[in-house]
């Protein structure tokens, strides 16, 4: 039986966040101690994804497989692409959502889609111990 751990992905925008892909074992960066300003709704996750708004000394690196990503409005996600001035959220069912990450962070280009909360619940499998020389 697989053992799962939970994580929360909260964007810092400005290309400071890591791309996540469903079903891939990836090298992932997490906060060692999440900053106080990060508010995670619901039960506390095992991890909070690191973004470069904080010092790299507050970072731990692990390998894990992303087995589920859920956004409260967009639903299940297949991928979050953070490469560039726009982030692209790829719902499992539905069309991609392009979000400005540079000039007006957090605003979608779809005028009918108004999202205030961008935190994503992530379920991880096969999480390694911290990797020492991975940064």
mmCIF file of N, CA and C in Angstrom:
data_model
loop_
_atom_site.group_PDB
_atom_site.id
_atom_site.type_symbol
_atom_site.label_atom_id
_atom_site.label_comp_id
_atom_site.label_asym_id
_atom_site.label_seq_id
_atom_site.Cartn_x
_atom_site.Cartn_y
_atom_site.Cartn_z
ATOM 1 N N UNK A 1 0.837 -1.188 0.000
ATOM 2 C CA UNK A 1 0.000 0.000 0.000
ATOM 3 C C UNK A 1 0.879 1.247 0.000
ATOM 4 N N UNK A 2 0.554 2.177 -0.874
ATOM 5 C CA UNK A 2 1.360 3.395 -1.017
ATOM 6 C C UNK A 2 1.149 4.323 0.171
ATOM 7 N N UNK A 3 2.208 4.989 0.540
ATOM 8 C CA UNK A 3 2.159 5.979 1.608
ATOM 9 C C UNK A 3 2.174 7.363 0.980
ATOM 10 N N UNK A 4 1.215 8.197 1.343
ATOM 11 C CA UNK A 4 1.109 9.527 0.768
ATOM 12 C C UNK A 4 1.434 10.593 1.797
ATOM 13 N N UNK A 5 1.965 11.710 1.289
ATOM 14 C CA UNK A 5 2.168 12.887 2.111
ATOM 15 C C UNK A 5 1.556 14.060 1.357
ATOM 16 N N UNK A 6 1.203 15.094 2.094
ATOM 17 C CA UNK A 6 0.541 16.238 1.475
ATOM 18 C C UNK A 6 1.453 17.449 1.446
ATOM 19 N N UNK A 7 1.191 18.306 0.479
ATOM 20 C CA UNK A 7 1.962 19.548 0.351
ATOM 21 C C UNK A 7 1.033 20.630 -0.190
ATOM 22 N N UNK A 8 1.388 21.855 0.063
ATOM 23 C CA UNK A 8 0.647 22.991 -0.479
ATOM 24 C C UNK A 8 1.587 23.806 -1.348
ATOM 25 N N UNK A 9 1.118 24.105 -2.560
ATOM 26 C CA UNK A 9 1.854 24.953 -3.514
ATOM 27 C C UNK A 9 1.175 26.308 -3.499
ATOM 28 N N UNK A 10 1.908 27.336 -3.051
ATOM 29 C CA UNK A 10 1.385 28.701 -2.997
ATOM 30 C C UNK A 10 2.332 29.572 -3.817
ATOM 31 N N UNK A 11 1.842 30.153 -4.916
ATOM 32 C CA UNK A 11 2.748 30.880 -5.803
ATOM 33 C C UNK A 11 3.296 32.168 -5.208
ATOM 34 N N UNK A 12 4.560 32.417 -5.517
ATOM 35 C CA UNK A 12 5.189 33.692 -5.219
ATOM 36 C C UNK A 12 5.200 34.561 -6.465
ATOM 37 N N UNK A 13 4.823 33.934 -7.617
ATOM 38 C CA UNK A 13 4.787 34.572 -8.942
ATOM 39 C C UNK A 13 6.194 34.972 -9.389
ATOM 40 N N UNK A 14 6.314 35.736 -10.434
ATOM 41 C CA UNK A 14 7.591 36.263 -10.960
ATOM 42 C C UNK A 14 8.620 35.177 -11.273
ATOM 43 N N UNK A 15 8.193 34.006 -11.738
ATOM 44 C CA UNK A 15 9.075 32.873 -12.051
ATOM 45 C C UNK A 15 9.845 32.373 -10.834
ATOM 46 N N UNK A 16 9.270 32.547 -9.644
ATOM 47 C CA UNK A 16 9.928 32.112 -8.415
ATOM 48 C C UNK A 16 9.490 30.728 -7.968
ATOM 49 N N UNK A 17 8.539 30.131 -8.689
ATOM 50 C CA UNK A 17 7.934 28.862 -8.270
ATOM 51 C C UNK A 17 8.353 27.727 -9.184
ATOM 52 N N UNK A 18 8.248 26.518 -8.674
ATOM 53 C CA UNK A 18 8.613 25.352 -9.473
ATOM 54 C C UNK A 18 7.412 24.795 -10.228
ATOM 55 N N UNK A 19 7.699 24.282 -11.410
ATOM 56 C CA UNK A 19 6.691 23.611 -12.221
ATOM 57 C C UNK A 19 6.399 22.248 -11.609
ATOM 58 N N UNK A 20 5.128 21.867 -11.595
ATOM 59 C CA UNK A 20 4.731 20.554 -11.095
ATOM 60 C C UNK A 20 4.000 19.804 -12.193
ATOM 61 N N UNK A 21 4.287 18.510 -12.315
ATOM 62 C CA UNK A 21 3.639 17.664 -13.320
ATOM 63 C C UNK A 21 3.108 16.401 -12.665
ATOM 64 N N UNK A 22 1.861 16.100 -12.928
ATOM 65 C CA UNK A 22 1.202 14.924 -12.378
ATOM 66 C C UNK A 22 1.872 13.650 -12.890
ATOM 67 N N UNK A 23 2.124 12.712 -11.982
ATOM 68 C CA UNK A 23 2.661 11.413 -12.353
ATOM 69 C C UNK A 23 4.159 11.347 -12.515
ATOM 70 N N UNK A 24 4.845 12.470 -12.362
ATOM 71 C CA UNK A 24 6.308 12.478 -12.526
ATOM 72 C C UNK A 24 7.009 12.487 -11.176
ATOM 73 N N UNK A 25 8.082 11.709 -11.087
ATOM 74 C CA UNK A 25 8.952 11.790 -9.915
ATOM 75 C C UNK A 25 9.901 12.938 -10.200
ATOM 76 N N UNK A 26 9.888 13.922 -9.329
ATOM 77 C CA UNK A 26 10.646 15.145 -9.553
ATOM 78 C C UNK A 26 11.508 15.485 -8.345
ATOM 79 N N UNK A 27 12.489 16.319 -8.586
ATOM 80 C CA UNK A 27 13.244 16.942 -7.502
ATOM 81 C C UNK A 27 12.397 18.141 -7.086
ATOM 82 N N UNK A 28 12.011 18.198 -5.818
ATOM 83 C CA UNK A 28 11.109 19.232 -5.337
ATOM 84 C C UNK A 28 11.738 19.995 -4.178
ATOM 85 N N UNK A 29 11.475 21.284 -4.142
ATOM 86 C CA UNK A 29 11.986 22.158 -3.099
ATOM 87 C C UNK A 29 10.847 22.502 -2.155
ATOM 88 N N UNK A 30 11.114 22.364 -0.858
ATOM 89 C CA UNK A 30 10.126 22.672 0.172
ATOM 90 C C UNK A 30 10.746 23.613 1.195
ATOM 91 N N UNK A 31 9.903 24.386 1.857
ATOM 92 C CA UNK A 31 10.382 25.186 2.976
ATOM 93 C C UNK A 31 10.784 24.244 4.105
ATOM 94 N N UNK A 32 11.902 24.549 4.735
ATOM 95 C CA UNK A 32 12.287 23.840 5.955
ATOM 96 C C UNK A 32 11.290 24.251 7.042
ATOM 97 N N UNK A 33 11.103 25.562 7.179
ATOM 98 C CA UNK A 33 10.116 26.145 8.074
ATOM 99 C C UNK A 33 9.325 27.157 7.258
ATOM 100 N N UNK A 34 8.047 26.900 6.992
ATOM 101 C CA UNK A 34 7.259 27.836 6.172
ATOM 102 C C UNK A 34 7.189 29.218 6.807
ATOM 103 N N UNK A 35 7.294 30.279 5.992
ATOM 104 C CA UNK A 35 7.184 31.641 6.528
ATOM 105 C C UNK A 35 5.829 31.854 7.200
ATOM 106 N N UNK A 36 5.802 32.742 8.174
ATOM 107 C CA UNK A 36 4.578 32.989 8.931
ATOM 108 C C UNK A 36 3.451 33.532 8.050
ATOM 109 N N UNK A 37 3.780 34.301 7.013
ATOM 110 C CA UNK A 37 2.744 34.909 6.191
ATOM 111 C C UNK A 37 2.027 33.908 5.291
ATOM 112 N N UNK A 38 2.531 32.695 5.209
ATOM 113 C CA UNK A 38 1.866 31.684 4.394
ATOM 114 C C UNK A 38 0.723 31.095 5.207
ATOM 115 N N UNK A 39 -0.476 31.278 4.692
ATOM 116 C CA UNK A 39 -1.674 30.787 5.358
ATOM 117 C C UNK A 39 -2.201 29.595 4.583
ATOM 118 N N UNK A 40 -2.173 28.442 5.196
ATOM 119 C CA UNK A 40 -2.630 27.223 4.548
ATOM 120 C C UNK A 40 -3.981 26.843 5.147
ATOM 121 N N UNK A 41 -5.020 26.862 4.304
ATOM 122 C CA UNK A 41 -6.358 26.515 4.774
ATOM 123 C C UNK A 41 -6.457 25.007 5.007
ATOM 124 N N UNK A 42 -7.262 24.623 5.956
ATOM 125 C CA UNK A 42 -7.472 23.202 6.219
ATOM 126 C C UNK A 42 -6.378 22.617 7.090
ATOM 127 N N UNK A 43 -6.308 21.270 7.122
ATOM 128 C CA UNK A 43 -5.293 20.616 7.948
ATOM 129 C C UNK A 43 -3.883 20.984 7.460
ATOM 130 N N UNK A 44 -2.981 21.092 8.384
ATOM 131 C CA UNK A 44 -1.600 21.445 8.021
ATOM 132 C C UNK A 44 -1.005 20.371 7.121
ATOM 133 N N UNK A 45 -0.398 20.785 6.014
ATOM 134 C CA UNK A 45 0.240 19.808 5.128
ATOM 135 C C UNK A 45 1.568 19.340 5.720
ATOM 136 N N UNK A 46 2.069 18.245 5.178
ATOM 137 C CA UNK A 46 3.389 17.766 5.587
ATOM 138 C C UNK A 46 4.485 18.711 5.100
ATOM 139 N N UNK A 47 4.243 19.332 3.924
ATOM 140 C CA UNK A 47 5.229 20.220 3.301
ATOM 141 C C UNK A 47 4.539 21.426 2.680
ATOM 142 N N UNK A 48 5.294 22.514 2.553
ATOM 143 C CA UNK A 48 4.869 23.680 1.768
ATOM 144 C C UNK A 48 5.970 23.904 0.736
ATOM 145 N N UNK A 49 5.578 23.969 -0.531
ATOM 146 C CA UNK A 49 6.560 24.161 -1.598
ATOM 147 C C UNK A 49 7.294 25.478 -1.429
ATOM 148 N N UNK A 50 8.588 25.418 -1.615
ATOM 149 C CA UNK A 50 9.469 26.577 -1.508
ATOM 150 C C UNK A 50 9.323 27.455 -2.741
ATOM 151 N N UNK A 51 9.376 28.770 -2.522
ATOM 152 C CA UNK A 51 9.570 29.685 -3.647
ATOM 153 C C UNK A 51 10.688 30.632 -3.259
ATOM 154 N N UNK A 52 11.246 31.289 -4.222
ATOM 155 C CA UNK A 52 12.462 32.059 -3.993
ATOM 156 C C UNK A 52 12.231 33.419 -3.363
ATOM 157 N N UNK A 53 11.043 33.633 -2.780
ATOM 158 C CA UNK A 53 10.819 34.857 -2.017
ATOM 159 C C UNK A 53 11.563 34.801 -0.693
ATOM 160 N N UNK A 54 11.962 33.607 -0.291
ATOM 161 C CA UNK A 54 12.613 33.409 0.996
ATOM 162 C C UNK A 54 14.072 33.014 0.768
ATOM 163 N N UNK A 55 14.838 33.000 1.824
ATOM 164 C CA UNK A 55 16.246 32.623 1.775
ATOM 165 C C UNK A 55 16.402 31.144 1.445
ATOM 166 N N UNK A 56 17.397 30.826 0.634
ATOM 167 C CA UNK A 56 17.632 29.425 0.282
ATOM 168 C C UNK A 56 18.123 28.604 1.483
ATOM 169 N N UNK A 57 18.476 29.259 2.578
ATOM 170 C CA UNK A 57 18.864 28.510 3.769
ATOM 171 C C UNK A 57 17.643 27.897 4.447
ATOM 172 N N UNK A 58 16.453 28.333 4.050
ATOM 173 C CA UNK A 58 15.211 27.796 4.617
ATOM 174 C C UNK A 58 14.580 26.785 3.658
ATOM 175 N N UNK A 59 15.426 26.043 2.973
ATOM 176 C CA UNK A 59 14.951 25.159 1.916
ATOM 177 C C UNK A 59 15.454 23.739 2.140
ATOM 178 N N UNK A 60 14.591 22.788 1.817
ATOM 179 C CA UNK A 60 15.005 21.385 1.786
ATOM 180 C C UNK A 60 14.603 20.803 0.437
ATOM 181 N N UNK A 61 15.399 19.893 -0.055
ATOM 182 C CA UNK A 61 15.153 19.283 -1.356
ATOM 183 C C UNK A 61 14.883 17.795 -1.148
ATOM 184 N N UNK A 62 13.839 17.321 -1.820
ATOM 185 C CA UNK A 62 13.490 15.902 -1.760
ATOM 186 C C UNK A 62 13.032 15.468 -3.146
ATOM 187 N N UNK A 63 13.053 14.172 -3.373
ATOM 188 C CA UNK A 63 12.459 13.613 -4.580
ATOM 189 C C UNK A 63 11.103 13.033 -4.190
ATOM 190 N N UNK A 64 10.121 13.201 -5.069
ATOM 191 C CA UNK A 64 8.793 12.635 -4.814
ATOM 192 C C UNK A 64 8.024 12.566 -6.124
ATOM 193 N N UNK A 65 7.019 11.740 -6.121
ATOM 194 C CA UNK A 65 6.119 11.635 -7.276
ATOM 195 C C UNK A 65 4.831 12.386 -6.942
ATOM 196 N N UNK A 66 4.437 13.290 -7.835
ATOM 197 C CA UNK A 66 3.197 14.037 -7.666
ATOM 198 C C UNK A 66 2.053 13.152 -8.168
ATOM 199 N N UNK A 67 1.149 12.765 -7.264
ATOM 200 C CA UNK A 67 0.056 11.869 -7.656
ATOM 201 C C UNK A 67 -1.302 12.561 -7.713
ATOM 202 N N UNK A 68 -1.381 13.768 -7.181
ATOM 203 C CA UNK A 68 -2.634 14.523 -7.258
ATOM 204 C C UNK A 68 -2.352 15.992 -7.005
ATOM 205 N N UNK A 69 -3.016 16.851 -7.788
ATOM 206 C CA UNK A 69 -2.968 18.299 -7.579
ATOM 207 C C UNK A 69 -4.393 18.813 -7.742
ATOM 208 N N UNK A 70 -4.871 19.551 -6.744
ATOM 209 C CA UNK A 70 -6.244 20.050 -6.795
ATOM 210 C C UNK A 70 -6.271 21.524 -6.409
ATOM 211 N N UNK A 71 -6.871 22.322 -7.279
ATOM 212 C CA UNK A 71 -7.110 23.739 -7.002
ATOM 213 C C UNK A 71 -8.587 23.886 -6.645
ATOM 214 N N UNK A 72 -8.935 24.695 -5.637
ATOM 215 C CA UNK A 72 -10.326 24.786 -5.191
ATOM 216 C C UNK A 72 -11.316 25.224 -6.282
ATOM 217 N N UNK A 73 -10.884 26.005 -7.234
ATOM 218 C CA UNK A 73 -11.777 26.468 -8.307
ATOM 219 C C UNK A 73 -11.594 25.674 -9.592
ATOM 220 N N UNK A 74 -10.346 25.399 -9.954
ATOM 221 C CA UNK A 74 -10.053 24.734 -11.232
ATOM 222 C C UNK A 74 -10.209 23.222 -11.164
ATOM 223 N N UNK A 75 -10.195 22.666 -9.975
ATOM 224 C CA UNK A 75 -10.320 21.220 -9.819
ATOM 225 C C UNK A 75 -8.988 20.515 -9.974
ATOM 226 N N UNK A 76 -9.044 19.250 -10.394
ATOM 227 C CA UNK A 76 -7.835 18.436 -10.551
ATOM 228 C C UNK A 76 -6.965 18.995 -11.671
ATOM 229 N N UNK A 77 -5.665 19.065 -11.412
ATOM 230 C CA UNK A 77 -4.711 19.609 -12.382
ATOM 231 C C UNK A 77 -3.754 18.530 -12.856
ATOM 232 N N UNK A 78 -3.351 18.620 -14.125
ATOM 233 C CA UNK A 78 -2.347 17.726 -14.686
ATOM 234 C C UNK A 78 -0.956 18.352 -14.615
ATOM 235 N N UNK A 79 -0.912 19.703 -14.651
ATOM 236 C CA UNK A 79 0.380 20.383 -14.654
ATOM 237 C C UNK A 79 0.197 21.843 -14.261
ATOM 238 N N UNK A 80 1.227 22.384 -13.611
ATOM 239 C CA UNK A 80 1.349 23.817 -13.380
ATOM 240 C C UNK A 80 2.682 24.209 -13.993
ATOM 241 N N UNK A 81 2.639 25.007 -15.052
ATOM 242 C CA UNK A 81 3.849 25.435 -15.763
ATOM 243 C C UNK A 81 4.188 26.854 -15.328
ATOM 244 N N UNK A 82 5.347 27.020 -14.704
ATOM 245 C CA UNK A 82 5.746 28.319 -14.162
ATOM 246 C C UNK A 82 6.884 28.953 -14.938
ATOM 247 N N UNK A 83 7.111 28.507 -16.136
ATOM 248 C CA UNK A 83 8.220 28.997 -16.953
ATOM 249 C C UNK A 83 7.765 30.196 -17.779
ATOM 250 N N UNK A 84 8.171 31.385 -17.376
ATOM 251 C CA UNK A 84 7.843 32.583 -18.140
ATOM 252 C C UNK A 84 7.045 33.587 -17.332
ATOM 253 N N UNK A 85 6.627 34.650 -18.015
ATOM 254 C CA UNK A 85 5.895 35.739 -17.361
ATOM 255 C C UNK A 85 4.439 35.395 -17.093
ATOM 256 N N UNK A 86 3.978 34.285 -17.626
ATOM 257 C CA UNK A 86 2.636 33.773 -17.356
ATOM 258 C C UNK A 86 2.773 32.352 -16.839
ATOM 259 N N UNK A 87 1.949 31.992 -15.858
ATOM 260 C CA UNK A 87 1.864 30.619 -15.400
ATOM 261 C C UNK A 87 0.683 29.987 -16.117
ATOM 262 N N UNK A 88 0.800 28.714 -16.444
ATOM 263 C CA UNK A 88 -0.290 28.018 -17.118
ATOM 264 C C UNK A 88 -0.717 26.842 -16.248
ATOM 265 N N UNK A 89 -1.991 26.814 -15.900
ATOM 266 C CA UNK A 89 -2.589 25.742 -15.126
ATOM 267 C C UNK A 89 -3.343 24.845 -16.105
ATOM 268 N N UNK A 90 -3.040 23.555 -16.079
ATOM 269 C CA UNK A 90 -3.644 22.587 -16.993
ATOM 270 C C UNK A 90 -4.597 21.677 -16.215
ATOM 271 N N UNK A 91 -5.902 21.990 -16.219
ATOM 272 C CA UNK A 91 -6.853 21.100 -15.556
ATOM 273 C C UNK A 91 -6.902 19.739 -16.251
ATOM 274 N N UNK A 92 -7.153 18.683 -15.483
ATOM 275 C CA UNK A 92 -7.293 17.349 -16.051
ATOM 276 C C UNK A 92 -8.457 17.351 -17.040
ATOM 277 N N UNK A 93 -9.564 17.974 -16.649
ATOM 278 C CA UNK A 93 -10.732 18.115 -17.520
ATOM 279 C C UNK A 93 -10.982 19.597 -17.745
ATOM 280 N N UNK A 94 -10.766 20.063 -18.951
ATOM 281 C CA UNK A 94 -11.015 21.471 -19.227
ATOM 282 C C UNK A 94 -9.845 22.120 -19.924
ATOM 283 N N UNK A 95 -10.027 23.383 -20.220
ATOM 284 C CA UNK A 95 -9.013 24.138 -20.964
ATOM 285 C C UNK A 95 -7.996 24.761 -20.020
ATOM 286 N N UNK A 96 -6.802 24.961 -20.555
ATOM 287 C CA UNK A 96 -5.738 25.565 -19.762
ATOM 288 C C UNK A 96 -6.122 26.972 -19.344
ATOM 289 N N UNK A 97 -5.608 27.388 -18.203
ATOM 290 C CA UNK A 97 -5.861 28.713 -17.661
ATOM 291 C C UNK A 97 -4.521 29.435 -17.580
ATOM 292 N N UNK A 98 -4.423 30.565 -18.271
ATOM 293 C CA UNK A 98 -3.195 31.354 -18.292
ATOM 294 C C UNK A 98 -3.334 32.477 -17.265
ATOM 295 N N UNK A 99 -2.329 32.581 -16.396
ATOM 296 C CA UNK A 99 -2.371 33.536 -15.297
ATOM 297 C C UNK A 99 -1.134 34.430 -15.377
ATOM 298 N N UNK A 100 -1.350 35.717 -15.286
ATOM 299 C CA UNK A 100 -0.237 36.657 -15.306
ATOM 300 C C UNK A 100 0.584 36.459 -14.038
ATOM 301 N N UNK A 101 1.897 36.359 -14.205
ATOM 302 C CA UNK A 101 2.777 36.144 -13.056
ATOM 303 C C UNK A 101 3.812 37.256 -12.921
ATOM 304 N N UNK A 102 3.681 38.301 -13.715
ATOM 305 C CA UNK A 102 4.710 39.334 -13.734
ATOM 306 C C UNK A 102 4.146 40.734 -13.474
ATOM 307 N N UNK A 103 3.300 41.236 -14.330
ATOM 308 C CA UNK A 103 2.813 42.619 -14.226
ATOM 309 C C UNK A 103 1.588 42.751 -13.321
ATOM 310 N N UNK A 104 0.715 41.760 -13.347
ATOM 311 C CA UNK A 104 -0.510 41.762 -12.550
ATOM 312 C C UNK A 104 -0.706 40.357 -11.976
ATOM 313 N N UNK A 105 0.200 39.920 -11.088
ATOM 314 C CA UNK A 105 0.226 38.533 -10.623
ATOM 315 C C UNK A 105 -1.111 38.031 -10.077
ATOM 316 N N UNK A 106 -1.489 36.841 -10.534
ATOM 317 C CA UNK A 106 -2.679 36.189 -10.048
ATOM 318 C C UNK A 106 -3.933 36.458 -10.860
ATOM 319 N N UNK A 107 -3.847 37.349 -11.832
ATOM 320 C CA UNK A 107 -5.014 37.644 -12.663
ATOM 321 C C UNK A 107 -4.981 36.817 -13.937
ATOM 322 N N UNK A 108 -6.120 36.194 -14.238
ATOM 323 C CA UNK A 108 -6.225 35.385 -15.443
ATOM 324 C C UNK A 108 -6.522 36.278 -16.637
ATOM 325 N N UNK A 109 -6.286 35.748 -17.811
ATOM 326 C CA UNK A 109 -6.608 36.478 -19.036
ATOM 327 C C UNK A 109 -8.048 36.211 -19.463
ATOM 328 N N UNK A 110 -8.739 35.343 -18.741
ATOM 329 C CA UNK A 110 -10.144 35.047 -18.994
ATOM 330 C C UNK A 110 -10.970 35.972 -18.099
ATOM 331 N N UNK A 111 -11.651 36.930 -18.695
ATOM 332 C CA UNK A 111 -12.413 37.926 -17.926
ATOM 333 C C UNK A 111 -13.533 37.305 -17.099
ATOM 334 N N UNK A 112 -14.002 36.124 -17.479
ATOM 335 C CA UNK A 112 -15.084 35.470 -16.751
ATOM 336 C C UNK A 112 -14.586 34.637 -15.573
ATOM 337 N N UNK A 113 -13.287 34.515 -15.440
ATOM 338 C CA UNK A 113 -12.702 33.687 -14.387
ATOM 339 C C UNK A 113 -11.976 34.587 -13.394
ATOM 340 N N UNK A 114 -12.552 34.699 -12.201
ATOM 341 C CA UNK A 114 -11.979 35.558 -11.182
ATOM 342 C C UNK A 114 -11.581 34.699 -9.979
ATOM 343 N N UNK A 115 -10.283 34.490 -9.802
ATOM 344 C CA UNK A 115 -9.777 33.618 -8.732
ATOM 345 C C UNK A 115 -8.891 34.442 -7.800
ATOM 346 N N UNK A 116 -9.226 34.419 -6.513
ATOM 347 C CA UNK A 116 -8.442 35.152 -5.516
ATOM 348 C C UNK A 116 -7.415 34.271 -4.818
ATOM 349 N N UNK A 117 -7.690 32.983 -4.731
ATOM 350 C CA UNK A 117 -6.849 32.045 -3.989
ATOM 351 C C UNK A 117 -6.181 31.071 -4.963
ATOM 352 N N UNK A 118 -4.846 31.045 -4.973
ATOM 353 C CA UNK A 118 -4.121 30.202 -5.915
ATOM 354 C C UNK A 118 -3.425 29.009 -5.270
ATOM 355 N N UNK A 119 -3.643 28.781 -3.980
ATOM 356 C CA UNK A 119 -3.024 27.632 -3.317
ATOM 357 C C UNK A 119 -3.546 26.339 -3.933
ATOM 358 N N UNK A 120 -2.636 25.386 -4.132
ATOM 359 C CA UNK A 120 -2.979 24.098 -4.724
ATOM 360 C C UNK A 120 -2.605 23.001 -3.724
ATOM 361 N N UNK A 121 -3.555 22.080 -3.482
ATOM 362 C CA UNK A 121 -3.317 20.923 -2.637
ATOM 363 C C UNK A 121 -2.607 19.876 -3.489
ATOM 364 N N UNK A 122 -1.516 19.335 -2.984
ATOM 365 C CA UNK A 122 -0.734 18.350 -3.735
ATOM 366 C C UNK A 122 -0.556 17.103 -2.880
ATOM 367 N N UNK A 123 -0.799 15.956 -3.490
ATOM 368 C CA UNK A 123 -0.559 14.670 -2.817
ATOM 369 C C UNK A 123 0.698 14.072 -3.430
ATOM 370 N N UNK A 124 1.615 13.648 -2.555
ATOM 371 C CA UNK A 124 2.907 13.120 -2.981
ATOM 372 C C UNK A 124 3.041 11.662 -2.559
ATOM 373 N N UNK A 125 3.789 10.927 -3.359
ATOM 374 C CA UNK A 125 4.058 9.521 -3.081
ATOM 375 C C UNK A 125 5.568 9.304 -3.156
ATOM 376 N N UNK A 126 6.052 8.362 -2.388
ATOM 377 C CA UNK A 126 7.460 7.972 -2.447
ATOM 378 C C UNK A 126 8.387 9.172 -2.197
ATOM 379 N N UNK A 127 8.130 9.882 -1.102
ATOM 380 C CA UNK A 127 8.920 11.068 -0.753
ATOM 381 C C UNK A 127 10.235 10.621 -0.128
ATOM 382 N N UNK A 128 11.333 11.120 -0.687
ATOM 383 C CA UNK A 128 12.656 10.766 -0.174
ATOM 384 C C UNK A 128 12.971 11.549 1.096
ATOM 385 N N UNK A 129 14.012 11.143 1.734
ATOM 386 C CA UNK A 129 14.576 11.945 2.823
ATOM 387 C C UNK A 129 15.222 13.175 2.166
ATOM 388 N N UNK A 130 15.508 14.216 2.958
ATOM 389 C CA UNK A 130 16.161 15.388 2.342
ATOM 390 C C UNK A 130 17.457 15.012 1.644
ATOM 391 N N UNK A 131 17.657 15.622 0.491
ATOM 392 C CA UNK A 131 18.856 15.385 -0.306
ATOM 393 C C UNK A 131 19.862 16.486 0.042
ATOM 394 N N UNK A 132 21.071 16.107 0.421
ATOM 395 C CA UNK A 132 22.047 17.068 0.915
ATOM 396 C C UNK A 132 22.644 17.914 -0.210
ATOM 397 N N UNK A 133 23.112 17.326 -1.284
ATOM 398 C CA UNK A 133 23.820 18.076 -2.333
ATOM 399 C C UNK A 133 22.969 18.309 -3.554
ATOM 400 N N UNK A 134 21.710 18.700 -3.383
ATOM 401 C CA UNK A 134 20.798 18.801 -4.519
ATOM 402 C C UNK A 134 20.516 20.214 -4.974
ATOM 403 N N UNK A 135 20.909 21.211 -4.209
ATOM 404 C CA UNK A 135 20.541 22.597 -4.539
ATOM 405 C C UNK A 135 21.316 23.121 -5.707
#
